[in-house]
Coordinates of C-alpha atoms in Angstrom, one line a residue:
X101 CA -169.5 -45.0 103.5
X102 CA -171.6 -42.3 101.4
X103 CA -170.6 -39.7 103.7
X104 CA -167.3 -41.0 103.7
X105 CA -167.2 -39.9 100.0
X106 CA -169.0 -36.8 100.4
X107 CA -166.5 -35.8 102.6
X108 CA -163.7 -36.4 101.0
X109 CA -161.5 -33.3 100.0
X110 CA -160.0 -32.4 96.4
X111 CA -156.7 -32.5 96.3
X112 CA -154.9 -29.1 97.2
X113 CA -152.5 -29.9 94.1
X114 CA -155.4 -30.5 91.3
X115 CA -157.4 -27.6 92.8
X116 CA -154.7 -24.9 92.4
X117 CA -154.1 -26.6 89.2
X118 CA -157.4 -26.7 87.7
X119 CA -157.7 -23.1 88.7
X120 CA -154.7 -22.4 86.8
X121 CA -155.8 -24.2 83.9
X122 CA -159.6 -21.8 83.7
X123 CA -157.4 -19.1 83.5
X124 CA -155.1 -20.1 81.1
X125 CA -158.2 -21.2 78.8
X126 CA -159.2 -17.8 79.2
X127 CA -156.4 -16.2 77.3
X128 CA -154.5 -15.4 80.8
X129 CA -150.6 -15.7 81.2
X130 CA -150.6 -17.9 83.7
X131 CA -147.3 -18.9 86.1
X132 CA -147.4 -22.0 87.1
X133 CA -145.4 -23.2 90.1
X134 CA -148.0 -25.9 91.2
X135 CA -148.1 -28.5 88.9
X136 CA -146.0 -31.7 89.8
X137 CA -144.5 -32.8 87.0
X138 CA -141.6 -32.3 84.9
X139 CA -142.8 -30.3 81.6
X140 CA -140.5 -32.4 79.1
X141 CA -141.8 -34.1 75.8
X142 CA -141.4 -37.4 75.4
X143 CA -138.0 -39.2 74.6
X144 CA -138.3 -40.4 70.7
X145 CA -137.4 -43.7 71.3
X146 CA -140.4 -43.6 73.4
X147 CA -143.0 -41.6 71.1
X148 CA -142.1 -44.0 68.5
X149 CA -142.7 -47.1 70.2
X150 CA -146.5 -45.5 71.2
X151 CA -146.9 -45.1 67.4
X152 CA -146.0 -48.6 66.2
X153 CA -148.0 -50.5 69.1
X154 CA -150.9 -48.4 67.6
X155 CA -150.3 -49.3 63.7
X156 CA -149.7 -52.9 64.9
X157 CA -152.9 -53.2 66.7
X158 CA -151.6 -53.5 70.3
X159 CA -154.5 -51.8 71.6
X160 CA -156.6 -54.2 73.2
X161 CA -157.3 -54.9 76.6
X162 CA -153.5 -55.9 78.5
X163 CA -153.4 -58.4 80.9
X164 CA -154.5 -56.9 84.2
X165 CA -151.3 -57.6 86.2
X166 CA -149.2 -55.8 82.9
X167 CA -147.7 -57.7 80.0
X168 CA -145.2 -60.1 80.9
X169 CA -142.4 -58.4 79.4
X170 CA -143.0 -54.8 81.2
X171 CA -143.0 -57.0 84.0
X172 CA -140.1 -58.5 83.9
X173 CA -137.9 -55.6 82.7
X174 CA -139.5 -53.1 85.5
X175 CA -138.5 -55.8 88.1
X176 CA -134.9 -56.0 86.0
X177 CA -134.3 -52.0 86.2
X178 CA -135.2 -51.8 89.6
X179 CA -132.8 -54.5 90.8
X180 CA -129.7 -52.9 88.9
X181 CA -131.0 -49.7 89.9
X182 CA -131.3 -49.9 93.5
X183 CA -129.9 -53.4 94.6
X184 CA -133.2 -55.0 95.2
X185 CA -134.5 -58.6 94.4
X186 CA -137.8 -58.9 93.1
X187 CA -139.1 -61.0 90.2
X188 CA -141.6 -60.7 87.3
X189 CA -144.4 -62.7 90.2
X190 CA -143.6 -59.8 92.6
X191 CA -144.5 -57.2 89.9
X192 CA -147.6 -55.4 89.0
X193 CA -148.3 -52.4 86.8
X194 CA -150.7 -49.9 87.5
X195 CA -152.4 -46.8 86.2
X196 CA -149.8 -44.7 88.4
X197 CA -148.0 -45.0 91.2
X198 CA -151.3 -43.5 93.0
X199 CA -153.3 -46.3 92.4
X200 CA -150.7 -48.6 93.6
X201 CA -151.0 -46.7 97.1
X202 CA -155.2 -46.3 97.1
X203 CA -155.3 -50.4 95.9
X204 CA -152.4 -51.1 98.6
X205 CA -155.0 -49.4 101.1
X206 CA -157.6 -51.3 100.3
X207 CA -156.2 -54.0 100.3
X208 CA -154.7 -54.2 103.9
X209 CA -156.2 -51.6 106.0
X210 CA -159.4 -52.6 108.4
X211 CA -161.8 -50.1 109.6
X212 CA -160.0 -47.5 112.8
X213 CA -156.4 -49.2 111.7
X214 CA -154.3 -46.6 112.2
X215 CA -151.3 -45.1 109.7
X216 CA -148.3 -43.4 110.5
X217 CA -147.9 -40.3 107.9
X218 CA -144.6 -38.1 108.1
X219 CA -145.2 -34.4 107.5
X220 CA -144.8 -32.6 105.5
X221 CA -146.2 -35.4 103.5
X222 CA -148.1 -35.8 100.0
X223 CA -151.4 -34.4 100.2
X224 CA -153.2 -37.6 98.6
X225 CA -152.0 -40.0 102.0
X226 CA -154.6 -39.1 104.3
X227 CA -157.7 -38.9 102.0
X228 CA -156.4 -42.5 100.5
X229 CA -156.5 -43.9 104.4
X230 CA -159.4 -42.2 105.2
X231 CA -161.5 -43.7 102.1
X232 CA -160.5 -47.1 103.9
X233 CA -162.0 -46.5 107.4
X234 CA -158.5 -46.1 108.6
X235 CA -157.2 -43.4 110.8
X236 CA -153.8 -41.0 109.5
X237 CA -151.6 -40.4 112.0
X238 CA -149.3 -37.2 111.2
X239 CA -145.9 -37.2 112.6
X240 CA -144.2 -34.0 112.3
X241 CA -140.7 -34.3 110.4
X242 CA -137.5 -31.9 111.7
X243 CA -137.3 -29.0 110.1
X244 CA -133.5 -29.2 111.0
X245 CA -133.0 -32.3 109.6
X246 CA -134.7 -31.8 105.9
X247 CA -138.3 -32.6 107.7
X248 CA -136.7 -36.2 108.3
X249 CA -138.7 -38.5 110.8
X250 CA -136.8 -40.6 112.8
X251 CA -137.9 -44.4 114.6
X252 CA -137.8 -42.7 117.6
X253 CA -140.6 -40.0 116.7
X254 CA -142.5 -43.3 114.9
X255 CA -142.3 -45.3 118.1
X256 CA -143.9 -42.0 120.0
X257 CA -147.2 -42.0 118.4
X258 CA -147.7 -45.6 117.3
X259 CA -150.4 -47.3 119.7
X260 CA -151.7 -50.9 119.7
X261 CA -154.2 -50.0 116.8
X262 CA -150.9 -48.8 114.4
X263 CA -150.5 -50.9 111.5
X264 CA -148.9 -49.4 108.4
X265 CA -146.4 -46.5 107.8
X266 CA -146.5 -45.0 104.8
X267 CA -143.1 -43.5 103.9
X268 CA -142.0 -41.4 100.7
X269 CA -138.6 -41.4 100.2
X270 CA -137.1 -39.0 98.3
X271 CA -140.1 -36.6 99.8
X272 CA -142.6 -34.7 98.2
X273 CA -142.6 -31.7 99.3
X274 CA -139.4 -31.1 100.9
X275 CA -136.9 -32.9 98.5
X276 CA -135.5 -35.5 101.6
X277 CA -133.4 -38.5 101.4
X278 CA -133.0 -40.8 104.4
X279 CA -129.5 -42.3 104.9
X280 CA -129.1 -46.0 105.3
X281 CA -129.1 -45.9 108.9
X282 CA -131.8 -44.0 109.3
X283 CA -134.0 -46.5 107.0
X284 CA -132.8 -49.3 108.7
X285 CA -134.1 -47.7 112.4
X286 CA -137.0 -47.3 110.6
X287 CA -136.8 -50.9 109.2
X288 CA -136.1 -52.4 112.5
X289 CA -139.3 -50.5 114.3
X290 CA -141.7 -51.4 111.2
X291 CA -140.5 -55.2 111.8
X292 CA -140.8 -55.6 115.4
X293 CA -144.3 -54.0 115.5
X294 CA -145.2 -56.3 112.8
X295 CA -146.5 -52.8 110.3
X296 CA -146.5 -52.9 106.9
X297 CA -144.7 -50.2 105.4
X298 CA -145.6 -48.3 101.6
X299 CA -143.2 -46.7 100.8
X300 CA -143.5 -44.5 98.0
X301 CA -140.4 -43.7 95.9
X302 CA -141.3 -42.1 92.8
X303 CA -138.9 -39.3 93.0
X304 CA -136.1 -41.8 93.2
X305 CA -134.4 -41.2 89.6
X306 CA -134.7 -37.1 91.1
X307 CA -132.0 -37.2 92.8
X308 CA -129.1 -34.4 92.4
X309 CA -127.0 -34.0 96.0
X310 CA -126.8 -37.4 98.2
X311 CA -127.6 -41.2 97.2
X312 CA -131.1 -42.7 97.3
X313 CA -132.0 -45.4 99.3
X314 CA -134.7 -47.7 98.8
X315 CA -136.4 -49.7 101.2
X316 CA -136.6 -52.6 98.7
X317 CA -132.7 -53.1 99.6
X318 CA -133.6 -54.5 103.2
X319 CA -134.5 -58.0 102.6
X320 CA -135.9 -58.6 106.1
X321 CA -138.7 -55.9 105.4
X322 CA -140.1 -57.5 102.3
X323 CA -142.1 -59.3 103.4
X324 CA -144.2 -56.1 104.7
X325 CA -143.7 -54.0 102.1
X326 CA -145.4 -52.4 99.3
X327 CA -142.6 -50.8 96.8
X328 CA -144.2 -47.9 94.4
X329 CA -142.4 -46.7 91.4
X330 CA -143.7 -45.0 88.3
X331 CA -142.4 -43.7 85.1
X332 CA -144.1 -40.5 85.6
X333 CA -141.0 -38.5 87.6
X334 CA -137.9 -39.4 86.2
X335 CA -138.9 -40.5 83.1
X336 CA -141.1 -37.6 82.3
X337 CA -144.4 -39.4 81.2
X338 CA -147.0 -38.3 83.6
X339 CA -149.6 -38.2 81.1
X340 CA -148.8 -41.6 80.1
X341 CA -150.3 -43.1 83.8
X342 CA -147.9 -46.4 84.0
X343 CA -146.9 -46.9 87.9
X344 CA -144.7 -50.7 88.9
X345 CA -146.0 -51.7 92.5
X346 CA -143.5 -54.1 93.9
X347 CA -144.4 -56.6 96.7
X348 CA -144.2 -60.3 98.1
X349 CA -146.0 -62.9 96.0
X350 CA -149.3 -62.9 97.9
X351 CA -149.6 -59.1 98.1
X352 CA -149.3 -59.2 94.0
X353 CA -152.2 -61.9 93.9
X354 CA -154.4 -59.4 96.0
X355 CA -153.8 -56.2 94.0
X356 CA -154.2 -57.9 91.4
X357 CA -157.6 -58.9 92.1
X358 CA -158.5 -55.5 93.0
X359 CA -157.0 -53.9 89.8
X360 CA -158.7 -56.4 87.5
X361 CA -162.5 -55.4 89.4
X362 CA -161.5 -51.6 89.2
X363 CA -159.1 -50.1 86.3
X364 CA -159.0 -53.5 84.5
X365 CA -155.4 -52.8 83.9
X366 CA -153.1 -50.0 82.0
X367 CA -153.2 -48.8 78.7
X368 CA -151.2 -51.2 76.7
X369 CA -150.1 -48.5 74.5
X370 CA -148.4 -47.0 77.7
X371 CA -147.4 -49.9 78.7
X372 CA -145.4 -50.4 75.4
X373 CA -144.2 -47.2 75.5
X374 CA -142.8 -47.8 79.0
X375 CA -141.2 -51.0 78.0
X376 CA -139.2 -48.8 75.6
X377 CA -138.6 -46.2 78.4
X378 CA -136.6 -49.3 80.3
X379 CA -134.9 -50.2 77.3
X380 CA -133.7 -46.5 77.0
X381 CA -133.2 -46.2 80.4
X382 CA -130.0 -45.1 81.5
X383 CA -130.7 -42.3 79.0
X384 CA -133.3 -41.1 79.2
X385 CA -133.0 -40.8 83.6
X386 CA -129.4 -39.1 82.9
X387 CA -131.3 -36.4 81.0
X388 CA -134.1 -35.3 82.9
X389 CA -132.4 -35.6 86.2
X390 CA -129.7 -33.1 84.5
X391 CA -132.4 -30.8 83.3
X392 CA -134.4 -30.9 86.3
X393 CA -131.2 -30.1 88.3
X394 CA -131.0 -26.5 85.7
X395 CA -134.1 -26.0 86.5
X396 CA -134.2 -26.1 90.6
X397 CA -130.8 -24.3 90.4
X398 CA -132.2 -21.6 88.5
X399 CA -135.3 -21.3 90.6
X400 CA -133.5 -20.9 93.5
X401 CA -131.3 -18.7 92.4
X402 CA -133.9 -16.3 91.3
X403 CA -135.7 -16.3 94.6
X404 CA -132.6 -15.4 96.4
X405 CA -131.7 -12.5 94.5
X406 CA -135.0 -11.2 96.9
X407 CA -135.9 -13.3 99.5
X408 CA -135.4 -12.9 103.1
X409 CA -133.8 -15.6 104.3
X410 CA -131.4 -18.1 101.8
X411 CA -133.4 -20.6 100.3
X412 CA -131.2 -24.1 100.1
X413 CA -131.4 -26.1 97.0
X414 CA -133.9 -29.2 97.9
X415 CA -131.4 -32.8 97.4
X416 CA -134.1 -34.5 95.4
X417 CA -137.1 -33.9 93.6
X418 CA -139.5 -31.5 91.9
X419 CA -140.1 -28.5 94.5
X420 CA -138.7 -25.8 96.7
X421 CA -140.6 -25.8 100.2
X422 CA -140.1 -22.7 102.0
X423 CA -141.7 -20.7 104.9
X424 CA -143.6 -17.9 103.5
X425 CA -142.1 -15.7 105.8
X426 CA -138.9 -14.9 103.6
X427 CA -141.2 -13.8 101.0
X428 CA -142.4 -11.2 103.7
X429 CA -146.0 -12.5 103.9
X430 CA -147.6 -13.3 107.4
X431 CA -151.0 -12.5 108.8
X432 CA -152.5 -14.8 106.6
X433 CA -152.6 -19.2 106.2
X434 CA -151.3 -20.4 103.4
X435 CA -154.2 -21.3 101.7
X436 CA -155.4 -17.7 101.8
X437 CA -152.3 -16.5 100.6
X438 CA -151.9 -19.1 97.0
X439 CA -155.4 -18.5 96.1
X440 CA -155.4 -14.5 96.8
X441 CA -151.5 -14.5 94.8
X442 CA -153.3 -16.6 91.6
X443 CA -156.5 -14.9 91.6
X444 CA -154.6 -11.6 91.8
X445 CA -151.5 -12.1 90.3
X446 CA -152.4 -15.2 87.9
X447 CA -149.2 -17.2 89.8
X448 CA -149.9 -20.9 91.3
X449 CA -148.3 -22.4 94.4
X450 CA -149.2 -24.8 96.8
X451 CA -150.1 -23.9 100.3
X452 CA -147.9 -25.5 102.8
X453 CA -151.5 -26.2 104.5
X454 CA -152.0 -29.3 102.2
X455 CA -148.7 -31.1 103.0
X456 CA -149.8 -30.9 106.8
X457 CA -147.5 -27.9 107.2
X458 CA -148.7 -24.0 107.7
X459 CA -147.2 -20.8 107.5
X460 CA -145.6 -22.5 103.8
X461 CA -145.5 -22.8 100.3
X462 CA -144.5 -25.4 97.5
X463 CA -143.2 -24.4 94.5
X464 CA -142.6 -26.7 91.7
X465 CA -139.3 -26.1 89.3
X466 CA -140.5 -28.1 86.6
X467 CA -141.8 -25.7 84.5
X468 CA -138.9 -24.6 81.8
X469 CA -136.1 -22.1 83.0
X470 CA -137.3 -18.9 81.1
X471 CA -140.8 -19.5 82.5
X472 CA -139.6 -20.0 86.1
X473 CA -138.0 -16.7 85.8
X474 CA -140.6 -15.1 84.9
X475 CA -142.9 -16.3 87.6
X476 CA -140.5 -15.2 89.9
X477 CA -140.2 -11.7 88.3
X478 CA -144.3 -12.0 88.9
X479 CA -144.0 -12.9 92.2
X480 CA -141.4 -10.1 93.0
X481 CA -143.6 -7.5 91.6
X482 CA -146.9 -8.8 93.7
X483 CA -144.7 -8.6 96.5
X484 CA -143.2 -5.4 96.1
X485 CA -139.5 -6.6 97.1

């Protein structure tokens, strides 16, 4: 287990990050296209309620599945949100959606179990398996198709020794949404092997051309499945660290368990502050799915005014994933490439290489527009184009 640990890799994402962050420390303009998050302040209605949980003493230890009324009212959105039907019992709130995933892993993966990842996927999936004893499986999305995996592909690799998918839908890195019947292939597969499926939706409120699906609306997967949300995407409070883990009854009882021996539980002034994020809902997800949308629309348009090839507008989420081959650069991974372009050039993407995927590069549009152009002005100059 020790050399399980020793092994295990930084993220790709934090790394670029943190090296972003030395620089700007150091009095360096510093263009950052790494970071996953949108850069938005707080709603007020929000801010407000942080405040007055502080004044009024709400700072004490929560209890360690969330308080009840978070509960209940994350369960609530979700169900008008996405036509699901969970209750407050099938509810837990953790520090992140992250932690939902590594607890979720822990909980139900046995040593050399192995877990079907699409790729591209979120660099955190394999190191969370791997920290488990179990085995990540890559299955290589079509490029054709937005990098969707299809049951098909799934049933290709899975063996005897497959027992859980994870699957993020909308994707991180390549914006994707699966259709309907494409999730209920999927479905159908996951429930005749007898897998358990996370599927990992935070990008969900992200969503600008085509409808989101969640997995939560097929009632005869439920039983199997491990829901993640978070209020860090589409309601802009990354820093806050409030993720909703939805899941049958006895899953809930488990993660519970393991939350209450680990993290204890969330801050309760973030989880107030969430509470009021649900309240304001509607709101406050019209508003930074409408800025978010500026912002990937102006990113995009800026790289095409120089790129090789036409890069499309993603349907969902925070980032532009494009071969680094429009952008002229070959002869070199990606890896090489980001850290040479932010060492040199003080701009931060993420090598494709992380998301399972060489030869490209993810660029995050959540910056604000002026800054995005400049980065892209940067990044024209580096290039010479």
């Amino acid at each position: 287990m020790f050399e399980t640990f020793l092994n295990l890799e930084e993220s790709a994402t934090v790394a670029i990050n943190s090296l972003a962050q030395e620089k700007k420390a150091k009095g360096e303009r510093v263009y950052n296209l790494s970071a996953g998050e949108p850069m938005l302040s707080p709603h007020p209605a929000v801010a407000k309620v942080a405040s007055i949980a502080i004044a009024e003493g709400k700072t004490l230890y929560p209890p360690v599945a969330g308080i009840p009324p978070l509960r209940q009212a994350s369960a609530q959105w979700l169900n008008t949100t996405y036509q699901t039907n969970y209750q407050t019992a099938n509810t837990l709130i953790t520090c992140g959606g992250k932690f939902g995933i590594f607890a979720a892993c822990q909980a139900f993966l046995k040593p050399d179990d192995e877990v079907l990842i699409p790729a591209p996927y979120w660099v955190s999936y394999p190191a969370i398996v791997k920290l488990f004893g179990g085995k990540p499986i890559t299955v290589m999305g079509d490029e054709t198709n937005n990098w969707k995996v299809s049951a098909l592909e799934l049933e290709k690799l899975a063996t005897p020794k497959t027992k859980m998918l994870i699957l993020n839908n909308a994707g991180n890195p390549t914006g994707s949404l699966y259709a309907r019947t494409e999730l209920a292939e999927i479905v159908s597969l996951a429930k005749a092997r007898g897998w358990m499926i996370i599927s990992d939706e935070v990008y969900s409120g992200l969503s600008y051309d085509g409808e989101f699906i969640s997995l939560g609306s097929f009632p005869e997967i439920t039983d199997n499945l491990i829901l993640v949300q978070s209020f860090s995407k589409h309601f802009a409070m990354t820093g806050w660290r409030v993720g909703m883990i939805f899941a049958p009854e006895y899953a809930i009882k488990i993660l519970t368990k393991i939350q209450g021996q680990s993290t204890t539980g969330t801050s309760s002034i973030s989880q107030y502050a969430a509470l009021s994020a649900l309240e304001n809902a509607t709101e406050i997800q019209t508003q930074v799915c409408a800025e978010m949308r500026s912002r990937r629309d102006a990113l995009v348009a800026e790289l095409n005014t120089f790129s090789k090839e036409k890069i499309s507008a993603p349907a969902s989420g925070l980032y532009l994933f494009f071969p680094l081959k429009i952008l002229g650069v070959e002869n070199i991974t990606s890896a090489e490439f980001c850290l040479k372009i932010l060492r040199d050039a003080n701009i931060a993407l993420v090598p494709g290489s992380a998301f399972g995927c060489e030869g490209y590069a993810r660029a995050s549009f959540g910056a604000p527009v002026e800054e995005l152009k400049d980065a892209v002005s940067a990044l024209k100059k580096y290039l010479k184009m």
